[in-house]
CSV table of C-alpha atoms and ligand atoms in Angstrom, one decimal:
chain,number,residue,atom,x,y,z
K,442,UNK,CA,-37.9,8.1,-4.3
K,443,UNK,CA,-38.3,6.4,-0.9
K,444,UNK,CA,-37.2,8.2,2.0
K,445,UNK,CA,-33.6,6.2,2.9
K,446,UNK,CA,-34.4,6.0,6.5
K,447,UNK,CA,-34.8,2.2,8.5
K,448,UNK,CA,-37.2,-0.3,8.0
K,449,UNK,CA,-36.2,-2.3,10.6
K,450,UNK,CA,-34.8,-2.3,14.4
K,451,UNK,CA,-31.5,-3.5,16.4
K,452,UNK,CA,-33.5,-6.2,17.1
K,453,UNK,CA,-34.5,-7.2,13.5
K,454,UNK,CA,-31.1,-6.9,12.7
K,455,UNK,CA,-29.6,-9.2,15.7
K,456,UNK,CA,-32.3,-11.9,14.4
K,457,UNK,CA,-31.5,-11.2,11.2
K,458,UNK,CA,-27.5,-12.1,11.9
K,459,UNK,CA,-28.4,-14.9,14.2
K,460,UNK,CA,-30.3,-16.6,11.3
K,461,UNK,CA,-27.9,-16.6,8.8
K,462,UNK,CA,-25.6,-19.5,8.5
K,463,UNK,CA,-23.0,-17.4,6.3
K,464,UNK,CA,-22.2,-13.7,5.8
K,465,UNK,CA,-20.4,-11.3,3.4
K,466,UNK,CA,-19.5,-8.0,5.0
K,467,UNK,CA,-18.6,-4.5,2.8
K,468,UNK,CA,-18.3,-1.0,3.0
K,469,UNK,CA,-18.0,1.5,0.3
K,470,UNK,CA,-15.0,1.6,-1.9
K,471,UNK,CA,-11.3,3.6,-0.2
K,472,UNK,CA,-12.8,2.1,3.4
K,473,UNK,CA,-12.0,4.9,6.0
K,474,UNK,CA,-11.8,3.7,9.9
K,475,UNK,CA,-15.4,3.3,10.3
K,476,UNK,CA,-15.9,1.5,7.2
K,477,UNK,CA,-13.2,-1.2,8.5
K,478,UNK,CA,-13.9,-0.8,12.1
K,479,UNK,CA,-17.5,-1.6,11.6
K,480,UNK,CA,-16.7,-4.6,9.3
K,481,UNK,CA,-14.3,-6.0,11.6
K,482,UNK,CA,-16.1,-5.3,14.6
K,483,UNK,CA,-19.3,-7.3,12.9
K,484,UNK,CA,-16.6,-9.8,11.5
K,485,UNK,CA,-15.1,-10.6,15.0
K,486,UNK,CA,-17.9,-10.8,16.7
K,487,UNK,CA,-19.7,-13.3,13.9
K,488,UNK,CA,-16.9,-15.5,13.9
K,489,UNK,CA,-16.8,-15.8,17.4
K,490,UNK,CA,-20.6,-17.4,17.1
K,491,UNK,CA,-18.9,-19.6,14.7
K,492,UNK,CA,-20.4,-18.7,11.6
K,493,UNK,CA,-18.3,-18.2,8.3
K,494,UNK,CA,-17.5,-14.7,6.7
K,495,UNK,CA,-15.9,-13.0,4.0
K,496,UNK,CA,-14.7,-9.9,4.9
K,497,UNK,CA,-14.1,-7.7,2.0
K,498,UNK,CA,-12.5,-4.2,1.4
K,499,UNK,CA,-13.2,-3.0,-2.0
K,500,UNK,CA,-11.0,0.1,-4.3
K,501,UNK,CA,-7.7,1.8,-2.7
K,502,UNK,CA,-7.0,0.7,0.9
K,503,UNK,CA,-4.7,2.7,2.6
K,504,UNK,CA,-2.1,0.6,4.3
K,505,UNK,CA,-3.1,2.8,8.1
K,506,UNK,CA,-6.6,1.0,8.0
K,507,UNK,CA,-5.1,-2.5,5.8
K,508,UNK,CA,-3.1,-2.7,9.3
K,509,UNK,CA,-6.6,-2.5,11.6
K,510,UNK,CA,-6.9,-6.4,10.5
K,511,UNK,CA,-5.1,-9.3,11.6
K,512,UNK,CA,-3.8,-12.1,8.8
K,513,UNK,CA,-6.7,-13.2,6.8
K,514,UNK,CA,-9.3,-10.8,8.8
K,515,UNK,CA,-10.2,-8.9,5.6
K,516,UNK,CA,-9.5,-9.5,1.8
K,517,UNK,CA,-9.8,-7.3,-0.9
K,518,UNK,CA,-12.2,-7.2,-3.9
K,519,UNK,CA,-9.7,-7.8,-6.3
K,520,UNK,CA,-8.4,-11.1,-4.8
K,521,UNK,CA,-11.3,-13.3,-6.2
K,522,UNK,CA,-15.1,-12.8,-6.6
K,523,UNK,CA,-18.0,-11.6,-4.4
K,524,UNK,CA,-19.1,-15.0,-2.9
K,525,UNK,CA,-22.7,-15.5,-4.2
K,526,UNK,CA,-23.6,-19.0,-2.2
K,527,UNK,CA,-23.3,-16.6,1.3
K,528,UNK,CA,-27.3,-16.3,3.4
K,529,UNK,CA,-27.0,-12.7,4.2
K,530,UNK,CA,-24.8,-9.7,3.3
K,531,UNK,CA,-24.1,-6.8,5.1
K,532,UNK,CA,-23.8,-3.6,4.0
K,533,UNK,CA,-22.2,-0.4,6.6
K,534,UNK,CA,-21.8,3.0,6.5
K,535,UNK,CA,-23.1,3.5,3.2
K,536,UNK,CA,-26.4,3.1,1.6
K,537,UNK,CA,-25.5,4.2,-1.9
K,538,UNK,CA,-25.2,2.5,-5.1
K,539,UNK,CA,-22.3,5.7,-5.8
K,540,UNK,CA,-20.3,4.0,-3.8
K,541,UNK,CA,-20.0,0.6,-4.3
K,542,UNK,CA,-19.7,0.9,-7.8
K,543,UNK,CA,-16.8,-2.6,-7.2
K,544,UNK,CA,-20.1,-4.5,-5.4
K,545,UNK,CA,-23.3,-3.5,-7.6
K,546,UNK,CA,-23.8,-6.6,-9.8
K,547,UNK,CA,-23.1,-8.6,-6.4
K,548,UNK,CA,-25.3,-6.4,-4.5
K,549,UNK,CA,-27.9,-6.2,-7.4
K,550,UNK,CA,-27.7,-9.8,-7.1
K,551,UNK,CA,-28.0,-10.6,-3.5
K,552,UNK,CA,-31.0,-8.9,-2.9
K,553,UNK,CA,-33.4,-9.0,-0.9
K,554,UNK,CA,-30.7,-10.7,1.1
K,555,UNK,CA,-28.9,-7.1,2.0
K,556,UNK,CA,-28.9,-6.0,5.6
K,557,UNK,CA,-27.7,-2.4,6.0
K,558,UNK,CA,-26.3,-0.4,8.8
K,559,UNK,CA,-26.0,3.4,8.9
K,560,UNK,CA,-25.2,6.3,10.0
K,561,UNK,CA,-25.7,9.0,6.7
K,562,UNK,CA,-28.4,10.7,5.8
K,563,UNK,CA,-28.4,10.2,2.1
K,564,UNK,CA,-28.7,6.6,0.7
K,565,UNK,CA,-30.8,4.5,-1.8
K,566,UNK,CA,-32.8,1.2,-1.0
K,567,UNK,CA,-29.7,-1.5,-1.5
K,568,UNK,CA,-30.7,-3.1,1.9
K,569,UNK,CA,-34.3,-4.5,2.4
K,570,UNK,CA,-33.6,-4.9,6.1
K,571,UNK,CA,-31.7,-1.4,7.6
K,572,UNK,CA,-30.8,0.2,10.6
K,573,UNK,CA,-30.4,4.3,9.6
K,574,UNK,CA,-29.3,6.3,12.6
K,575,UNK,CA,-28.1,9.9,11.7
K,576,UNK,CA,-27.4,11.2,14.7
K,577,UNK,CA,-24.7,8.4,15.4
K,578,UNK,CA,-21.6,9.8,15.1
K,579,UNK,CA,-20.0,6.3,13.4
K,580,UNK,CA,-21.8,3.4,12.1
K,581,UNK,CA,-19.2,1.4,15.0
K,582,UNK,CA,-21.4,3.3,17.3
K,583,UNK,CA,-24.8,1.4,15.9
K,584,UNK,CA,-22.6,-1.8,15.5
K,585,UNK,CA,-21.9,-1.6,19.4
K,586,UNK,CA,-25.8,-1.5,20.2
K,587,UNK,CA,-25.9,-4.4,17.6
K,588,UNK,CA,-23.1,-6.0,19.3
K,589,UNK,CA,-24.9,-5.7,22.6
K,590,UNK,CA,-27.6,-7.1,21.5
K,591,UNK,CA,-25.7,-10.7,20.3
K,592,UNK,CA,-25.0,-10.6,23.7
K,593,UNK,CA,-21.2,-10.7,23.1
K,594,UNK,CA,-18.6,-8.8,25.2
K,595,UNK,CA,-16.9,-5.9,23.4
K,596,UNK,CA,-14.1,-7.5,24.7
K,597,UNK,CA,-14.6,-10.8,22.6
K,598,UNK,CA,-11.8,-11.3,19.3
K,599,UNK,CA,-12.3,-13.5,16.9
K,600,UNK,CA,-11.5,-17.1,17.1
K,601,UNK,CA,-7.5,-17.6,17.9
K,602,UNK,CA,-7.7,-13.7,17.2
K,603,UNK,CA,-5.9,-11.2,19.6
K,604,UNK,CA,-7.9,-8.1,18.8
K,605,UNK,CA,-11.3,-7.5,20.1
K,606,UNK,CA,-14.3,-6.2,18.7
K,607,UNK,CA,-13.7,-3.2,21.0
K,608,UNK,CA,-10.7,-1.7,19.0
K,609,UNK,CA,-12.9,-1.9,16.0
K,610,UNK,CA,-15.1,0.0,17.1
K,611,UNK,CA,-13.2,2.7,18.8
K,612,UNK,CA,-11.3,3.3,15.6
K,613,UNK,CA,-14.5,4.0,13.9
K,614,UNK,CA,-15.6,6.2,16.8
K,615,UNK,CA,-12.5,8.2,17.0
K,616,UNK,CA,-11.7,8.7,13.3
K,617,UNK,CA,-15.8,9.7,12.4
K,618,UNK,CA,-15.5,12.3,15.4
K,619,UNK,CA,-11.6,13.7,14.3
K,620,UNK,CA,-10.4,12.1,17.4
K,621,UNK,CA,-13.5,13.4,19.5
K,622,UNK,CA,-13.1,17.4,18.2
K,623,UNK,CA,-16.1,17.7,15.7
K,624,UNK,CA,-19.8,18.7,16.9
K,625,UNK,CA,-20.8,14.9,16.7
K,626,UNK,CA,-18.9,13.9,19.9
K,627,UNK,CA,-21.6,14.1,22.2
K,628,UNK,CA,-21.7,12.9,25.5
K,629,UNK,CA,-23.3,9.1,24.2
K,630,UNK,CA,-19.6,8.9,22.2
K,631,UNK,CA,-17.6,9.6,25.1
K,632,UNK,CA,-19.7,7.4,27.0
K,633,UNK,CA,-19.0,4.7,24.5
K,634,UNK,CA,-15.4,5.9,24.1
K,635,UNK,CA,-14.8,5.6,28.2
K,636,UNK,CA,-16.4,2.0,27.9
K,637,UNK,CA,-14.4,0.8,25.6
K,638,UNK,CA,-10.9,2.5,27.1
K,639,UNK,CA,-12.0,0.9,30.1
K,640,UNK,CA,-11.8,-2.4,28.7
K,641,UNK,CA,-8.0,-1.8,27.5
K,642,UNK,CA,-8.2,-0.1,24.2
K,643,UNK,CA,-5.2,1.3,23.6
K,644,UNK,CA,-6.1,5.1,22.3
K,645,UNK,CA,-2.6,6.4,21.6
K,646,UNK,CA,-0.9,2.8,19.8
K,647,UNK,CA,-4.5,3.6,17.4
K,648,UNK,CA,-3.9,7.5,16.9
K,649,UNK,CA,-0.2,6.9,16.4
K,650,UNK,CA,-0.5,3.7,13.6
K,651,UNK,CA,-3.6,5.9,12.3
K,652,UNK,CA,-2.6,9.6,12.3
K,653,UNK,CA,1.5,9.9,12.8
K,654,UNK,CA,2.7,7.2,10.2
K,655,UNK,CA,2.2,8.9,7.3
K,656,UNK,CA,5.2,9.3,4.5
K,657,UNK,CA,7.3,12.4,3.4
K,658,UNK,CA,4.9,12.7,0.1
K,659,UNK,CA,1.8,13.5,2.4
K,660,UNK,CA,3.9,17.0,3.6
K,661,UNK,CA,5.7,17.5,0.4
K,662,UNK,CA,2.1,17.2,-1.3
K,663,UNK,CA,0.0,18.9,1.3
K,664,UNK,CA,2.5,21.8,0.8
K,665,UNK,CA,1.1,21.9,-2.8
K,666,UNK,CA,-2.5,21.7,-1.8
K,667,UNK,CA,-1.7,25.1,0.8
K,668,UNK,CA,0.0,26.8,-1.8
K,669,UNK,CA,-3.3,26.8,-3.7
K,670,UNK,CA,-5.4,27.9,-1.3
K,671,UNK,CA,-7.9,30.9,-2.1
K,672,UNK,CA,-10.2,32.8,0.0
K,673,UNK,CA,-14.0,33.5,-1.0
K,674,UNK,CA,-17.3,34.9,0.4
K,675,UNK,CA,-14.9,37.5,2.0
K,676,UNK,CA,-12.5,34.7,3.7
K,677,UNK,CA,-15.3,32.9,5.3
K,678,UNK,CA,-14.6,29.6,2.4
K,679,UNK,CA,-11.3,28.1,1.4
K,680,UNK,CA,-10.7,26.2,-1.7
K,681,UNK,CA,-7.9,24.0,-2.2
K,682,UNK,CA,-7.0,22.3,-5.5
K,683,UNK,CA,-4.8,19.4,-6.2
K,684,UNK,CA,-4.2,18.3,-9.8
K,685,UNK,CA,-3.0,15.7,-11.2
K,686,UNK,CA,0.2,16.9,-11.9
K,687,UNK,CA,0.6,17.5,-8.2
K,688,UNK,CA,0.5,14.0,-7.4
K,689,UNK,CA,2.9,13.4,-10.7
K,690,UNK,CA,5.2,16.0,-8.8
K,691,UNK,CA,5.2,14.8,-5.2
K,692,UNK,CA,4.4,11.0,-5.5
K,693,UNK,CA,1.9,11.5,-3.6
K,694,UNK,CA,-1.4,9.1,-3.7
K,695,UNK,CA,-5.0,10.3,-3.0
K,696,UNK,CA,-4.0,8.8,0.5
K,697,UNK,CA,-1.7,11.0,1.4
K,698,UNK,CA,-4.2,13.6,1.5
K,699,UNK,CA,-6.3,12.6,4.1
K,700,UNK,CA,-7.7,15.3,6.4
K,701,UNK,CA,-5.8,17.9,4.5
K,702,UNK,CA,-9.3,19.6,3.9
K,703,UNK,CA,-9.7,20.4,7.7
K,704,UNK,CA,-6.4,23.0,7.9
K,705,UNK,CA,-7.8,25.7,6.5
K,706,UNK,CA,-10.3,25.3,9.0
K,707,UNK,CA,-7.5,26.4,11.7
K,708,UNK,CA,-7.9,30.0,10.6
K,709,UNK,CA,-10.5,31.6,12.8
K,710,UNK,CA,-12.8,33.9,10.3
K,711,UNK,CA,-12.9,30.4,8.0
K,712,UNK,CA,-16.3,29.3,8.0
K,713,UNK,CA,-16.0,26.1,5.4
K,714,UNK,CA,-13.0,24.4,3.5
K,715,UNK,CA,-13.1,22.6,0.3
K,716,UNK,CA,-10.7,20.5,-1.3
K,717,UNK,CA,-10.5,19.3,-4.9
K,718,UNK,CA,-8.5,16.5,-5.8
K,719,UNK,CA,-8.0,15.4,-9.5
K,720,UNK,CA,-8.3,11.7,-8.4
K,721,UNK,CA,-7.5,10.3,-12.0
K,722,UNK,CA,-7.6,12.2,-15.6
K,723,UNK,CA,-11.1,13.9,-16.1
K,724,UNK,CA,-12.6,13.5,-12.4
K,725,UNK,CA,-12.0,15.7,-9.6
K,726,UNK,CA,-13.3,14.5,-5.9
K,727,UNK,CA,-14.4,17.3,-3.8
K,728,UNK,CA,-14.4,17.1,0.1
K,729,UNK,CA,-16.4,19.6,1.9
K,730,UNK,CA,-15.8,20.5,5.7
K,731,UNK,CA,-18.2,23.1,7.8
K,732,UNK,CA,-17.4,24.6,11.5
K,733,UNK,CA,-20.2,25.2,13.5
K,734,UNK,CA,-21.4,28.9,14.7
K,735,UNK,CA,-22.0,30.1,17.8
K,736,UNK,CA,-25.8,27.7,18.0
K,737,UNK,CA,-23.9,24.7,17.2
K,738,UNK,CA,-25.4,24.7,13.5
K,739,UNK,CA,-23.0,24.3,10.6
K,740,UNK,CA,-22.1,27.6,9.1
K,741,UNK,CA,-22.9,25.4,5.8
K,742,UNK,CA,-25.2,22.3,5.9
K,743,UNK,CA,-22.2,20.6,3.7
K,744,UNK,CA,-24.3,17.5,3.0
K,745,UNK,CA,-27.0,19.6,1.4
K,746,UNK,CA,-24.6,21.5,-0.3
K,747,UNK,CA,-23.0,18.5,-1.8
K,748,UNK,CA,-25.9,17.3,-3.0
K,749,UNK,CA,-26.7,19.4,-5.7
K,750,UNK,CA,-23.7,18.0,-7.6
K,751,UNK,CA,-25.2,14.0,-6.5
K,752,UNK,CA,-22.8,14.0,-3.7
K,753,UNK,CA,-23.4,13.7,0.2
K,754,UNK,CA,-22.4,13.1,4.2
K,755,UNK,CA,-22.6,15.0,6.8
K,756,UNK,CA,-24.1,18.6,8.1
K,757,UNK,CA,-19.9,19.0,8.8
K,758,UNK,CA,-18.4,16.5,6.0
K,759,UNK,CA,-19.7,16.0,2.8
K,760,UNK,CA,-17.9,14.8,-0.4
K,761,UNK,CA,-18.8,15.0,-4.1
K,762,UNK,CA,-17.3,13.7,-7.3
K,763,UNK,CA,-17.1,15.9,-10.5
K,764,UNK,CA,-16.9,14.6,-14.2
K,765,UNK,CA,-14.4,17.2,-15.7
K,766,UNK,CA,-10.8,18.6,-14.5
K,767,UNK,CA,-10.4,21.0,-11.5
K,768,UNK,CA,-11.3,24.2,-13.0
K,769,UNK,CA,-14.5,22.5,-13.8
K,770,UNK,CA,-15.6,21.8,-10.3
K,771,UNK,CA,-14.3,25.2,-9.4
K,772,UNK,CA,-16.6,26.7,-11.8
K,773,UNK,CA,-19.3,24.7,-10.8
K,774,UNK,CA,-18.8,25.2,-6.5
K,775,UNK,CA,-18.0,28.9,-7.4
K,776,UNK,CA,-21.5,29.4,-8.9
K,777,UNK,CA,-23.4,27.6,-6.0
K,778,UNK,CA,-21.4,29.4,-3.4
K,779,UNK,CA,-22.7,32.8,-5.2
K,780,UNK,CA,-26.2,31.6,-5.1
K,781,UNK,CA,-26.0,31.1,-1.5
K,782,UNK,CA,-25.5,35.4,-1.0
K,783,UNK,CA,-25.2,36.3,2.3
K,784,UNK,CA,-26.0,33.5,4.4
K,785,UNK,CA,-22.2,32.7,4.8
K,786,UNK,CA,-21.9,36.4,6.1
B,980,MN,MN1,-18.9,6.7,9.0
């Protein structure tokens, strides 16, 4: 197995998109804000040195991030074919074939021609030519250096475009850091952050289209996942489970759940939440969330955890998907939470 960690620089990677005539840019399938900020961010600032893309969100989109782009920005997988005639594609903030399941004949096929850009610590080899930078707190955070190093302005938009590459990447900055809460906000983000407010991003418009527009089925459904709530390793882990039935119940999508996971995190002696979802008949996706202790370590390296059922993320995020129903994943978390004894004392 080859370590996933870069083979290339910033600069590689600037020559590498100054060389290219014509460019694809994806993210992994149900883009969050950093997966679309960093493709429109890389999108805008390409197209304003002329050159052709095809911007392209695959699975889900929830209609919050759909609303990032302006007309004909960003087109979804479904509406016709991965381009095959394009010089380069780029891949961000993902590096594994788990999640772009929509892309992998494309990807498979596009290769060696796959640039990749970063910021998780788990990944396979899809991109020959990668930037890997774990202690970034987005991948919109390595796309700025990337950005600087075009020699654009952050301010730049696309071509007859009125939103700059700037708002991109703050959205991908804020939403990767929960608005600048979690332990990844270090001072480099709100250096970046103060940057790009300073050049007229407009923080509270983004939190409000991103964070206070959801629908009624996100409470109504959220009320479900609370109700299920269960404490173990003596109330220091909560588990959350919502079934399909649930969603049946509610209306609800899988996007209406969105940082649901984090709440039981509000209770002081909870160490790490975990939220199953019964995303469709026989799989449950499993989100995992860590607080830090007292040295700033997570109280569960959740990325590590994760990975023992072939998931990944984050020392403080991590997500997994299970084949089986939700009492299978519970059965399965239950046992590796036991094997870990006392550590979560
Ligand atoms: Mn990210």
């Amino acid at each position: 197995m080859t370590a996933y960690e870069s083979t290339g620089t910033i600069d590689d990677i600037v020559a590498a998109l100054k060389g290219a005539a014509s460019l694809a840019i994806v993210s992994h399938a149900r883009p969050d804000g950093d997966a679309a900020g960093s493709i429109l961010a890389l999108s805008r600032a390409l197209r304003a040195l002329g050159k052709p893309v095809d911007a392209v969100l695959t699975g889900d989109v929830d209609p919050n991030i759909l609303a990032l782009a302006e007309t004909g920005e960003l087109r979804r997988d479904s509406a016709s074919p991965m381009r095959t005639d394009v010089e380069l594609a780029v891949l961000v903030d993902t590096g594994s074939w788990g999640q772009v399941e929509p892309l992998d004949g494309w990807l498979r096929s596009m290769a060696p021609r796959v640039l990749g850009i970063d910021h998780h610590a788990r990944g396979d080899a899809i991109a020959a030519l990668r930037v890997v930078d774990t202690r970034a707190a987005s991948t919109t955070q390595i796309v700025a250096r990337v950005i600087d190093g075009l020699g654009l302005d952050l301010g730049t938009t696309a071509p007859g475009g009125k939103r700059t590459i700037a708002e991109a990447i703050f959205v991908g900055l804020a939403t990767d850091t929960g608005w600048f809460r979690y332990q990844n906000a270090d001072a480099e983000v709100f250096a970046l952050a103060a940057r790009l407010v300073g050049m007229g991003v407009d923080r509270v418009a983004l939190h409000q289209s991103l964070e206070e527009n959801a629908r009624p089925e996100r409470l109504a459904v959220m009320a479900r996942a609370l109700a299920s709530l269960t404490w173990h390793a003596g109330g220091r882990v909560a588990m959350m489970g919502v079934a399909g039935a649930d969603f049946a119940a509610t209306h609800a999508t899988t996007d209406d759940l969105g940082g649901v996971v984090n709440v039981p995190l509000e209770v002081g002696a909870a160490c790490v939440s975990i939220l199953m979802t019964e995303s469709k008949p026989g799989t449950t996706k499993v989100s995992f969330r860590s607080k830090p202790r007292a040295d700033g370590a997570p109280w569960l390296n959740v990325s590590d955890f994760a990975s023992q059922f072939g998931g990944g993320g984050h020392a403080f995020a991590a997500g997994a998907k299970f084949s089986g129903d939700i009492s299978c994943a519970r059965e399965g978390i239950e046992r590796a939470l036991a094997r870990l004894g006392t550590s979560l004392s």
